[in-house]
Amino acid sequence: MLEVRGLFKSFGQSEILRGIDLTVEKGDVIAIIGPSGSGKTTLLRCMNYLERADAGQMVFDDVTYDMKLVTKKEILDIRRRTGFVFQNYNLFANKTALKNITEGLTTARKIPAEEARETGLRMLEKVGLAGYEDYYPASLSGGQQQRVAIARAIAPDPEVIYFDEPTSALDPELTKEVLEVMRALAAEGSTMVVVTHEMAFAKNVANKVIFMEGGRIVEAADAETFFAAPAQDRSREFLHGLDY
Amino acid sequence: MNERIIHILIDSFPKIILPGIAMTIPLTVIAFSLALIIGLVTAMIQFANVKVLKPLARFYVWVVRGTPLLVQLFVVFYGLPSVGILIDPFPAAVIVFAINEGAYSAETIRSALEAVPAGQLEAGYCAGMTYMQTMRRIVLPQALRTAVPPLSNSVIAMLKDTSLAANITVAEMLMATQRAVSVYYEPLWLYLEVGLIYLLFTTLFTWLQRRLEKRLNRSVKGAQNA
């Protein structure tokens, strides 16, 4: 369904991504793991064009895009078929929880307000926040904000949802409530690409694992295989001593 | 203060406040509204890094902020007629005040735009919105909330600065007071009187500012109970 080939990205002198190839099938839950600074977040941001790649190709629903020369219109079209969840939530500070969800439906996709509202309320219920529709982000906990952000990302029914370290800013208890929601999404068959440090999530929820280091993919494997018997020495070393 | 002074103050009060209502307030409101539009456009051009226009925007801010308001008034009112451009006093004052304040507002709005976290724009993009949609619906409303206190400062400063328009024969409050002084020969009391009327006007604007801020702050402080 989604394929990235030969993705390169530098910031100034430092090369962040050095040739990434990646395939996402429908229904995949892919965990991207690896040490800090390995390029995981940049990879995800390039895939949604928050960063412009220096080189690379993307095949999305059988259409090929040049990731460097892609047009504004194509980017808009790609983004309208994807969802993105940020590490620090990035809820619209001037909008209520419900409006955060409906904004992308009414403004970007021209869905009638009433229909968008119904979808919004259904999404809030889905992430366990029924009754919170009129709360502004500032009066929600981090876990609640992230769940609203997930509701916002899934409301347009995207083909793939990107998660950029969705629980890294949360304490263990709040992490748990966010992971519950993500687990439920995965169980429904949502296609998800998750940059995460939560090894338990990668092991128990993801079906594929991509281990990155130094801007390259060190190992890409089934989650089960990866955790039971990593093929690369570096993967073994990384997993060794991690508590999960 | 004897009876004569009280009589003079009462007698001159309408002569001073009426030009205030007819000239000072309209001049402030019209010029400031135009200044906001100029400031918003100038700030957006700089914020969005629009080619060609950005250096022009910066040039405008540089020139206007770097020269005295009074000089700008004189150039437009006394200078332009020599190249065949004649503008009546009131419209000339509106133009100069709008252009002058536009440069200051531009800087205020630009810094307010830059204070909105970059993540807000990115979240808008990821929700499928265009740059303009995200600016209009997400970034600008937040920036405006930040910009209201400094902009209110500017309105109040401008309201007082309109007294400079007396120099280009706009019959505003200070000019009316000068006339009253030449009739009654009581400069101390009459200038104190006009000062008090300015204070009355600025108090009104301050009160409006408070109300506006309260409204705009709703989204920040526990509005779920609203």
Tab-separated table of C-alpha atoms in Angstrom:
chain	number	residue	atom	x	y	z
A	1	MET	CA	0.000	0.000	0.000
A	2	LEU	CA	2.823	2.386	0.932
A	3	GLU	CA	6.431	2.117	-0.029
A	4	VAL	CA	9.457	4.342	0.496
A	5	ARG	CA	12.626	3.832	-1.517
A	6	GLY	CA	16.066	5.373	-1.193
A	7	LEU	CA	15.129	8.119	1.265
A	8	PHE	CA	17.952	10.528	2.106
A	9	LYS	CA	17.819	13.570	4.343
A	10	SER	CA	20.472	15.901	5.754
A	11	PHE	CA	20.256	18.944	7.987
A	12	GLY	CA	23.184	21.103	6.960
A	13	GLN	CA	26.306	18.975	7.228
A	14	SER	CA	24.786	16.130	9.223
A	15	GLU	CA	23.246	13.238	7.347
A	16	ILE	CA	20.184	12.069	9.240
A	17	LEU	CA	18.761	9.484	6.830
A	18	ARG	CA	21.114	7.512	4.571
A	19	GLY	CA	18.971	5.476	2.242
A	20	ILE	CA	15.819	4.144	3.841
A	21	ASP	CA	13.644	1.513	2.156
A	22	LEU	CA	10.389	0.635	3.795
A	23	THR	CA	7.157	-1.116	2.886
A	24	VAL	CA	3.847	-0.775	4.705
A	25	GLU	CA	1.077	-3.254	3.932
A	26	LYS	CA	-2.546	-2.603	4.754
A	27	GLY	CA	-3.227	-3.575	8.374
A	28	ASP	CA	0.433	-3.474	9.366
A	29	VAL	CA	1.419	-2.145	12.754
A	30	ILE	CA	5.064	-1.252	12.340
A	31	ALA	CA	7.176	-0.266	15.312
A	32	ILE	CA	10.237	1.807	14.473
A	33	ILE	CA	12.743	1.503	17.299
A	34	GLY	CA	16.329	2.473	17.876
A	35	PRO	CA	18.547	4.732	19.944
A	36	SER	CA	18.007	8.502	20.118
A	37	GLY	CA	19.351	10.351	17.098
A	38	SER	CA	18.981	7.359	14.802
A	39	GLY	CA	16.621	9.259	12.472
A	40	LYS	CA	13.320	7.617	13.436
A	41	THR	CA	11.396	10.854	13.878
A	42	THR	CA	12.929	12.439	10.775
A	43	LEU	CA	11.873	9.383	8.773
A	44	LEU	CA	8.288	9.774	9.934
A	45	ARG	CA	8.316	13.524	9.310
A	46	CYS	CA	9.679	13.017	5.801
A	47	MET	CA	6.924	10.501	5.109
A	48	ASN	CA	4.318	13.159	5.874
A	49	TYR	CA	6.380	15.927	4.228
A	50	LEU	CA	6.888	17.946	7.385
A	51	GLU	CA	10.495	17.700	6.247
A	52	ARG	CA	11.388	17.712	2.584
A	53	ALA	CA	13.615	14.734	1.684
A	54	ASP	CA	16.812	15.299	-0.296
A	55	ALA	CA	16.072	12.221	-2.354
A	56	GLY	CA	13.655	9.330	-2.339
A	57	GLN	CA	10.544	7.876	-3.863
A	58	MET	CA	7.205	7.123	-2.313
A	59	VAL	CA	4.644	4.773	-3.790
A	60	PHE	CA	1.262	5.356	-2.195
A	61	ASP	CA	-1.738	3.464	-3.559
A	62	ASP	CA	0.164	2.650	-6.774
A	63	VAL	CA	1.032	6.291	-7.454
A	64	THR	CA	4.740	7.150	-7.395
A	65	TYR	CA	5.902	10.450	-5.933
A	66	ASP	CA	9.371	11.960	-6.009
A	67	MET	CA	9.849	12.841	-2.356
A	68	LYS	CA	12.099	15.766	-3.221
A	69	LEU	CA	10.111	17.287	-6.061
A	70	VAL	CA	6.590	16.462	-4.839
A	71	THR	CA	4.175	19.384	-5.393
A	72	LYS	CA	2.186	21.239	-2.752
A	73	LYS	CA	-1.012	19.805	-4.163
A	74	GLU	CA	0.304	16.249	-3.978
A	75	ILE	CA	1.466	16.803	-0.402
A	76	LEU	CA	-1.978	18.082	0.568
A	77	ASP	CA	-3.573	15.066	-1.066
A	78	ILE	CA	-1.203	12.628	0.669
A	79	ARG	CA	-1.740	14.286	4.035
A	80	ARG	CA	-5.500	14.047	3.670
A	81	ARG	CA	-5.126	10.267	3.438
A	82	THR	CA	-2.862	9.979	6.476
A	83	GLY	CA	-3.011	10.799	10.167
A	84	PHE	CA	-0.186	12.059	12.360
A	85	VAL	CA	0.165	11.949	16.143
A	86	PHE	CA	2.907	14.129	17.635
A	87	GLN	CA	5.067	13.494	20.672
A	88	ASN	CA	3.828	16.682	22.337
A	89	TYR	CA	0.220	16.339	21.087
A	90	ASN	CA	0.079	19.736	19.301
A	91	LEU	CA	-3.631	20.111	19.894
A	92	PHE	CA	-4.993	23.388	18.509
A	93	ALA	CA	-4.781	25.531	21.647
A	94	ASN	CA	-7.651	27.775	20.573
A	95	LYS	CA	-10.108	24.936	19.903
A	96	THR	CA	-12.106	22.632	22.154
A	97	ALA	CA	-11.481	18.883	22.121
A	98	LEU	CA	-14.380	18.389	19.718
A	99	LYS	CA	-13.330	21.259	17.429
A	100	ASN	CA	-9.796	19.841	17.352
A	101	ILE	CA	-11.249	16.727	15.786
A	102	THR	CA	-13.782	18.366	13.460
A	103	GLU	CA	-11.461	21.107	12.131
A	104	GLY	CA	-9.723	18.793	9.671
A	105	LEU	CA	-13.087	17.392	8.583
A	106	THR	CA	-14.950	20.655	7.987
A	107	THR	CA	-12.144	23.007	6.911
A	108	ALA	CA	-9.889	20.615	5.003
A	109	ARG	CA	-12.360	18.023	3.734
A	110	LYS	CA	-15.527	20.119	3.487
A	111	ILE	CA	-17.625	17.646	5.452
A	112	PRO	CA	-20.906	19.228	6.683
A	113	ALA	CA	-20.679	20.529	10.261
A	114	GLU	CA	-23.385	18.249	11.653
A	115	GLU	CA	-21.831	15.116	10.197
A	116	ALA	CA	-18.389	16.194	11.407
A	117	ARG	CA	-19.788	16.785	14.897
A	118	GLU	CA	-21.270	13.286	15.012
A	119	THR	CA	-17.961	11.801	13.865
A	120	GLY	CA	-16.117	13.907	16.420
A	121	LEU	CA	-18.299	12.761	19.301
A	122	ARG	CA	-17.971	9.135	18.190
A	123	MET	CA	-14.170	9.490	18.081
A	124	LEU	CA	-14.069	11.020	21.555
A	125	GLU	CA	-16.075	8.102	22.857
A	126	LYS	CA	-13.723	5.717	21.123
A	127	VAL	CA	-10.693	7.142	22.941
A	128	GLY	CA	-12.581	7.095	26.245
A	129	LEU	CA	-13.280	10.825	26.449
A	130	ALA	CA	-17.035	11.027	25.999
A	131	GLY	CA	-18.269	14.159	27.755
A	132	TYR	CA	-15.014	16.073	27.230
A	133	GLU	CA	-16.060	17.715	23.963
A	134	ASP	CA	-16.093	21.286	25.332
A	135	TYR	CA	-12.773	21.099	27.190
A	136	TYR	CA	-9.902	23.175	25.882
A	137	PRO	CA	-6.477	21.465	25.644
A	138	ALA	CA	-5.104	23.553	28.526
A	139	SER	CA	-7.546	21.912	30.934
A	140	LEU	CA	-6.799	18.320	29.870
A	141	SER	CA	-4.041	16.052	31.205
A	142	GLY	CA	-1.241	14.993	28.879
A	143	GLY	CA	-2.781	11.561	28.405
A	144	GLN	CA	-6.162	13.075	27.636
A	145	GLN	CA	-4.605	15.521	25.181
A	146	GLN	CA	-2.810	12.704	23.407
A	147	ARG	CA	-6.028	10.699	23.198
A	148	VAL	CA	-7.797	13.710	21.664
A	149	ALA	CA	-4.862	13.968	19.238
A	150	ILE	CA	-5.362	10.322	18.294
A	151	ALA	CA	-9.085	10.931	17.837
A	152	ARG	CA	-8.198	13.883	15.596
A	153	ALA	CA	-5.831	11.726	13.549
A	154	ILE	CA	-8.263	8.845	13.027
A	155	ALA	CA	-11.439	10.891	12.469
A	156	PRO	CA	-10.977	11.279	8.681
A	157	ASP	CA	-10.481	7.501	8.458
A	158	PRO	CA	-6.913	7.731	7.106
A	159	GLU	CA	-5.232	4.877	5.252
A	160	VAL	CA	-2.234	5.018	7.538
A	161	ILE	CA	-1.582	6.707	10.892
A	162	TYR	CA	1.895	7.864	11.904
A	163	PHE	CA	2.744	8.064	15.596
A	164	ASP	CA	5.870	9.998	16.581
A	165	GLU	CA	6.860	8.789	20.063
A	166	PRO	CA	3.286	9.251	21.261
A	167	THR	CA	3.988	8.380	24.890
A	168	SER	CA	7.455	9.863	25.405
A	169	ALA	CA	6.088	12.944	27.173
A	170	LEU	CA	3.819	10.981	29.505
A	171	ASP	CA	4.229	9.348	32.903
A	172	PRO	CA	3.707	5.558	33.132
A	173	GLU	CA	0.055	5.776	34.120
A	174	LEU	CA	-0.858	8.153	31.295
A	175	THR	CA	1.312	6.124	28.905
A	176	LYS	CA	-0.845	3.142	29.709
A	177	GLU	CA	-4.119	4.879	28.803
A	178	VAL	CA	-2.675	6.038	25.478
A	179	LEU	CA	-1.246	2.611	24.653
A	180	GLU	CA	-4.659	1.053	25.427
A	181	VAL	CA	-6.206	3.270	22.757
A	182	MET	CA	-3.471	2.400	20.258
A	183	ARG	CA	-3.831	-1.283	21.020
A	184	ALA	CA	-7.570	-1.047	20.316
A	185	LEU	CA	-6.884	0.709	17.011
A	186	ALA	CA	-4.442	-2.011	16.009
A	187	ALA	CA	-7.005	-4.666	16.896
A	188	GLU	CA	-9.471	-2.991	14.520
A	189	GLY	CA	-7.014	-3.440	11.694
A	190	SER	CA	-5.775	0.155	11.418
A	191	THR	CA	-2.516	0.594	9.530
A	192	MET	CA	-0.037	2.219	11.888
A	193	VAL	CA	3.606	3.268	11.785
A	194	VAL	CA	4.795	3.940	15.314
A	195	VAL	CA	8.097	5.444	16.373
A	196	THR	CA	8.404	4.283	19.951
A	197	HIS	CA	10.590	3.491	22.901
A	198	GLU	CA	7.896	1.210	24.343
A	199	MET	CA	9.401	-2.225	23.718
A	200	ALA	CA	6.370	-3.979	25.208
A	201	PHE	CA	4.173	-2.259	22.643
A	202	ALA	CA	6.545	-3.177	19.824
A	203	LYS	CA	6.626	-6.765	20.983
A	204	ASN	CA	2.971	-7.308	21.796
A	205	VAL	CA	1.067	-5.059	19.423
A	206	ALA	CA	3.250	-4.489	16.361
A	207	ASN	CA	3.484	-7.176	13.716
A	208	LYS	CA	6.690	-5.764	12.232
A	209	VAL	CA	9.698	-4.082	13.787
A	210	ILE	CA	12.200	-1.787	12.127
A	211	PHE	CA	15.394	-1.228	14.074
A	212	MET	CA	17.249	1.928	13.023
A	213	GLU	CA	20.625	3.354	13.855
A	214	GLY	CA	22.731	6.109	12.306
A	215	GLY	CA	20.170	6.901	9.625
A	216	ARG	CA	19.989	3.346	8.316
A	217	ILE	CA	17.698	0.406	8.882
A	218	VAL	CA	19.766	-2.182	10.728
A	219	GLU	CA	17.077	-4.830	10.800
A	220	ALA	CA	13.498	-5.142	9.600
A	221	ALA	CA	11.638	-8.237	10.708
A	222	ASP	CA	8.439	-9.742	12.044
A	223	ALA	CA	8.010	-8.587	15.614
A	224	GLU	CA	7.991	-12.113	16.905
A	225	THR	CA	11.198	-13.070	15.099
A	226	PHE	CA	12.886	-9.831	16.026
A	227	PHE	CA	12.340	-10.199	19.744
A	228	ALA	CA	12.882	-13.961	19.859
A	229	ALA	CA	15.967	-14.128	17.678
A	230	PRO	CA	17.304	-10.839	16.266
A	231	ALA	CA	19.410	-11.444	13.187
A	232	GLN	CA	21.898	-8.638	13.714
A	233	ASP	CA	24.445	-8.352	16.502
A	234	ARG	CA	23.575	-4.689	16.961
A	235	SER	CA	19.885	-5.529	17.446
A	236	ARG	CA	20.779	-8.117	20.054
A	237	GLU	CA	22.987	-5.613	21.817
A	238	PHE	CA	20.214	-2.998	21.776
A	239	LEU	CA	17.610	-5.382	23.154
A	240	HIS	CA	19.961	-6.807	25.735
A	241	GLY	CA	19.378	-5.254	29.098
A	242	LEU	CA	16.209	-3.446	27.984
A	243	ASP	CA	13.338	-4.088	30.322
A	244	TYR	CA	10.128	-5.066	28.567
B	1	MET	CA	-10.497	77.833	41.917
B	2	ASN	CA	-13.010	80.652	41.857
B	3	GLU	CA	-16.412	80.929	40.286
B	4	ARG	CA	-15.028	82.510	37.113
B	5	ILE	CA	-12.752	79.545	36.437
B	6	ILE	CA	-15.558	77.074	37.045
B	7	HIS	CA	-17.703	79.074	34.672
B	8	ILE	CA	-14.948	79.040	32.021
B	9	LEU	CA	-14.381	75.318	32.399
B	10	ILE	CA	-18.089	74.554	32.011
B	11	ASP	CA	-18.383	76.985	29.140
B	12	SER	CA	-15.392	75.559	27.260
B	13	PHE	CA	-16.131	71.884	27.965
B	14	PRO	CA	-18.468	71.295	24.985
B	15	LYS	CA	-16.183	73.368	22.744
B	16	ILE	CA	-13.332	70.981	23.523
B	17	ILE	CA	-15.059	67.614	23.825
B	18	LEU	CA	-17.188	67.985	20.690
B	19	PRO	CA	-14.145	68.145	18.360
B	20	GLY	CA	-12.896	65.197	20.379
B	21	ILE	CA	-15.990	63.195	19.526
B	22	ALA	CA	-16.114	64.492	15.955
B	23	MET	CA	-12.389	64.356	15.116
B	24	THR	CA	-10.081	62.713	17.681
B	25	ILE	CA	-12.115	59.531	18.130
B	26	PRO	CA	-12.961	58.993	14.425
B	27	LEU	CA	-9.369	59.747	13.432
B	28	THR	CA	-8.112	57.190	15.939
B	29	VAL	CA	-10.659	54.516	15.066
B	30	ILE	CA	-10.371	54.842	11.271
B	31	ALA	CA	-6.585	55.206	11.204
B	32	PHE	CA	-6.040	52.354	13.640
B	33	SER	CA	-8.356	50.013	11.720
B	34	LEU	CA	-6.414	50.733	8.542
B	35	ALA	CA	-3.153	50.332	10.461
B	36	LEU	CA	-4.241	46.874	11.626
B	37	ILE	CA	-4.868	45.795	8.035
B	38	ILE	CA	-1.512	47.215	6.894
B	39	GLY	CA	0.221	45.676	9.914
B	40	LEU	CA	-1.378	42.266	9.408
B	41	VAL	CA	-0.443	42.123	5.727
B	42	THR	CA	3.112	43.352	6.414
B	43	ALA	CA	3.540	40.857	9.258
B	44	MET	CA	2.164	37.946	7.201
B	45	ILE	CA	4.516	38.761	4.310
B	46	GLN	CA	7.490	38.619	6.664
B	47	PHE	CA	6.245	35.564	8.570
B	48	ALA	CA	5.585	33.585	5.402
B	49	ASN	CA	8.872	34.692	3.820
B	50	VAL	CA	7.228	35.944	0.639
B	51	LYS	CA	9.882	36.617	-1.990
B	52	VAL	CA	10.310	40.191	-3.288
B	53	LEU	CA	7.646	41.506	-0.911
B	54	LYS	CA	9.576	40.707	2.257
B	55	PRO	CA	12.400	43.229	1.636
B	56	LEU	CA	9.734	45.787	0.722
B	57	ALA	CA	7.925	45.114	3.993
B	58	ARG	CA	11.133	45.514	5.945
B	59	PHE	CA	11.985	48.708	4.079
B	60	TYR	CA	8.575	50.153	4.931
B	61	VAL	CA	8.956	49.336	8.627
B	62	TRP	CA	12.494	50.720	8.646
B	63	VAL	CA	11.592	54.072	7.078
B	64	VAL	CA	8.355	54.670	8.958
B	65	ARG	CA	9.651	53.681	12.385
B	66	GLY	CA	12.828	55.664	11.850
B	67	THR	CA	11.280	59.051	11.109
B	68	PRO	CA	9.198	61.337	13.362
B	69	LEU	CA	5.432	61.252	13.027
B	70	LEU	CA	5.349	65.042	12.876
B	71	VAL	CA	7.775	65.058	9.945
B	72	GLN	CA	5.600	62.499	8.159
B	73	LEU	CA	2.537	64.717	8.714
B	74	PHE	CA	4.391	67.745	7.324
B	75	VAL	CA	5.681	65.857	4.280
B	76	VAL	CA	2.197	64.689	3.346
B	77	PHE	CA	0.281	67.869	4.151
B	78	TYR	CA	2.751	70.666	3.373
B	79	GLY	CA	5.166	68.820	1.099
B	80	LEU	CA	3.037	66.859	-1.351
B	81	PRO	CA	1.105	69.913	-2.657
B	82	SER	CA	4.337	71.073	-4.291
B	83	VAL	CA	4.176	68.007	-6.537
B	84	GLY	CA	0.485	68.563	-7.160
B	85	ILE	CA	-0.941	66.234	-4.520
B	86	LEU	CA	-3.386	68.120	-2.324
B	87	ILE	CA	-5.060	66.236	0.499
B	88	ASP	CA	-7.520	67.724	2.979
B	89	PRO	CA	-6.321	67.860	6.590
B	90	PHE	CA	-8.477	65.053	7.990
B	91	PRO	CA	-7.790	62.453	5.257
B	92	ALA	CA	-4.118	63.456	5.305
B	93	ALA	CA	-4.014	62.775	9.036
B	94	VAL	CA	-5.803	59.419	8.571
B	95	ILE	CA	-3.288	58.346	5.907
B	96	VAL	CA	-0.235	59.349	7.916
B	97	PHE	CA	-1.449	57.839	11.190
B	98	ALA	CA	-2.459	54.605	9.429
B	99	ILE	CA	0.878	54.240	7.650
B	100	ASN	CA	2.819	55.172	10.777
B	101	GLU	CA	0.952	52.869	13.129
B	102	GLY	CA	0.884	50.123	10.473
B	103	ALA	CA	4.664	49.777	10.787
B	104	TYR	CA	4.516	49.395	14.561
B	105	SER	CA	1.539	46.995	14.420
B	106	ALA	CA	3.401	44.925	11.830
B	107	GLU	CA	6.214	44.329	14.311
B	108	THR	CA	3.781	43.545	17.131
B	109	ILE	CA	1.814	41.083	15.016
B	110	ARG	CA	4.942	39.499	13.550
B	111	SER	CA	6.359	38.781	16.995
B	112	ALA	CA	2.985	37.412	18.114
B	113	LEU	CA	2.902	35.108	15.081
B	114	GLU	CA	6.392	33.900	15.877
B	115	ALA	CA	5.333	33.195	19.460
B	116	VAL	CA	2.787	30.587	18.317
B	117	PRO	CA	4.527	27.178	18.583
B	118	ALA	CA	5.562	25.732	15.214
B	119	GLY	CA	3.721	22.539	16.161
B	120	GLN	CA	0.394	24.320	15.709
B	121	LEU	CA	1.141	24.916	12.036
B	122	GLU	CA	2.381	21.342	11.598
B	123	ALA	CA	-0.726	19.963	13.278
B	124	GLY	CA	-2.826	21.979	10.851
B	125	TYR	CA	-0.903	20.545	7.905
B	126	CYS	CA	-1.329	17.012	9.236
B	127	ALA	CA	-5.053	17.613	9.649
B	128	GLY	CA	-5.061	18.177	5.893
B	129	MET	CA	-5.331	21.957	5.959
B	130	THR	CA	-3.500	24.335	3.636
B	131	TYR	CA	-1.118	27.022	4.864
B	132	MET	CA	-3.758	29.734	4.586
B	133	GLN	CA	-6.439	27.628	6.283
B	134	THR	CA	-4.101	26.855	9.169
B	135	MET	CA	-3.042	30.483	9.487
B	136	ARG	CA	-6.614	31.753	9.461
B	137	ARG	CA	-8.175	29.139	11.737
B	138	ILE	CA	-5.346	28.188	14.106
B	139	VAL	CA	-2.288	30.441	14.133
B	140	LEU	CA	-3.761	33.935	13.687
B	141	PRO	CA	-6.421	33.606	16.401
B	142	GLN	CA	-3.714	32.578	18.854
B	143	ALA	CA	-1.337	35.310	17.720
B	144	LEU	CA	-4.041	37.945	17.998
B	145	ARG	CA	-4.637	37.021	21.609
B	146	THR	CA	-0.943	37.633	22.324
B	147	ALA	CA	-1.005	40.849	20.315
B	148	VAL	CA	-4.009	42.473	22.000
B	149	PRO	CA	-2.229	44.021	25.020
B	150	PRO	CA	0.593	45.639	22.990
B	151	LEU	CA	-1.854	46.708	20.266
B	152	SER	CA	-4.075	48.287	22.920
B	153	ASN	CA	-1.057	50.218	24.068
B	154	SER	CA	-0.678	51.465	20.529
B	155	VAL	CA	-4.315	52.586	20.259
B	156	ILE	CA	-3.950	54.612	23.418
B	157	ALA	CA	-0.680	56.119	22.233
B	158	MET	CA	-2.263	56.977	18.899
B	159	LEU	CA	-5.291	58.580	20.518
B	160	LYS	CA	-2.966	60.950	22.329
B	161	ASP	CA	-0.747	61.474	19.278
B	162	THR	CA	-3.715	62.694	17.252
B	163	SER	CA	-3.096	66.008	19.014
B	164	LEU	CA	-0.181	66.372	16.580
B	165	ALA	CA	-2.752	66.663	13.788
B	166	ALA	CA	-3.436	70.198	15.064
B	167	ASN	CA	-0.185	71.058	13.270
B	168	ILE	CA	-1.767	70.286	9.917
B	169	THR	CA	-4.933	72.244	10.751
B	170	VAL	CA	-7.136	69.340	11.785
B	171	ALA	CA	-9.645	70.894	14.171
B	172	GLU	CA	-9.176	68.313	16.898
B	173	MET	CA	-9.267	68.751	20.672
B	174	LEU	CA	-5.917	70.459	21.219
B	175	MET	CA	-6.643	73.039	18.543
B	176	ALA	CA	-10.068	73.662	20.093
B	177	THR	CA	-8.357	74.149	23.456
B	178	GLN	CA	-5.833	76.598	21.991
B	179	ARG	CA	-8.752	78.600	20.644
B	180	ALA	CA	-10.426	78.557	24.052
B	181	VAL	CA	-7.182	79.714	25.653
B	182	SER	CA	-7.024	82.696	23.299
B	183	VAL	CA	-10.586	83.599	24.301
B	184	TYR	CA	-10.426	83.071	28.087
B	185	TYR	CA	-6.686	83.566	28.845
B	186	GLU	CA	-6.641	80.633	31.275
B	187	PRO	CA	-4.015	78.295	29.782
B	188	LEU	CA	-3.366	76.302	32.958
B	189	TRP	CA	-6.963	75.359	33.620
B	190	LEU	CA	-7.922	74.806	29.996
B	191	TYR	CA	-4.906	72.594	29.202
B	192	LEU	CA	-5.618	70.621	32.377
B	193	GLU	CA	-9.185	70.290	31.199
B	194	VAL	CA	-8.221	68.873	27.804
B	195	GLY	CA	-5.758	66.556	29.548
B	196	LEU	CA	-8.619	65.218	31.650
B	197	ILE	CA	-10.743	64.683	28.556
B	198	TYR	CA	-7.888	62.696	26.949
B	199	LEU	CA	-7.724	60.678	30.158
B	200	LEU	CA	-11.465	60.031	29.915
B	201	PHE	CA	-11.095	58.764	26.336
B	202	THR	CA	-8.100	56.554	27.094
B	203	THR	CA	-9.917	55.122	30.132
B	204	LEU	CA	-12.753	54.137	27.817
B	205	PHE	CA	-10.307	52.380	25.466
B	206	THR	CA	-8.611	50.627	28.395
B	207	TRP	CA	-11.993	49.354	29.546
B	208	LEU	CA	-12.721	48.014	26.047
B	209	GLN	CA	-9.302	46.325	26.016
B	210	ARG	CA	-10.055	44.506	29.301
B	211	ARG	CA	-13.337	43.212	27.925
B	212	LEU	CA	-11.697	42.021	24.724
B	213	GLU	CA	-8.909	40.258	26.629
B	214	LYS	CA	-11.405	38.491	28.849
B	215	ARG	CA	-13.246	37.200	25.811
B	216	LEU	CA	-10.075	36.027	24.081
B	217	ASN	CA	-8.721	34.346	27.199
B	218	ARG	CA	-11.636	31.990	27.479
B	219	SER	CA	-9.889	29.185	25.634
B	220	VAL	CA	-6.942	29.254	27.978
B	221	LYS	CA	-8.400	29.142	31.435
B	222	GLY	CA	-10.661	26.253	32.308
B	223	ALA	CA	-13.374	27.162	29.855
B	224	GLN	CA	-15.016	23.766	30.166
B	225	ASN	CA	-17.394	25.190	32.732
B	226	ALA	CA	-18.472	28.058	30.497
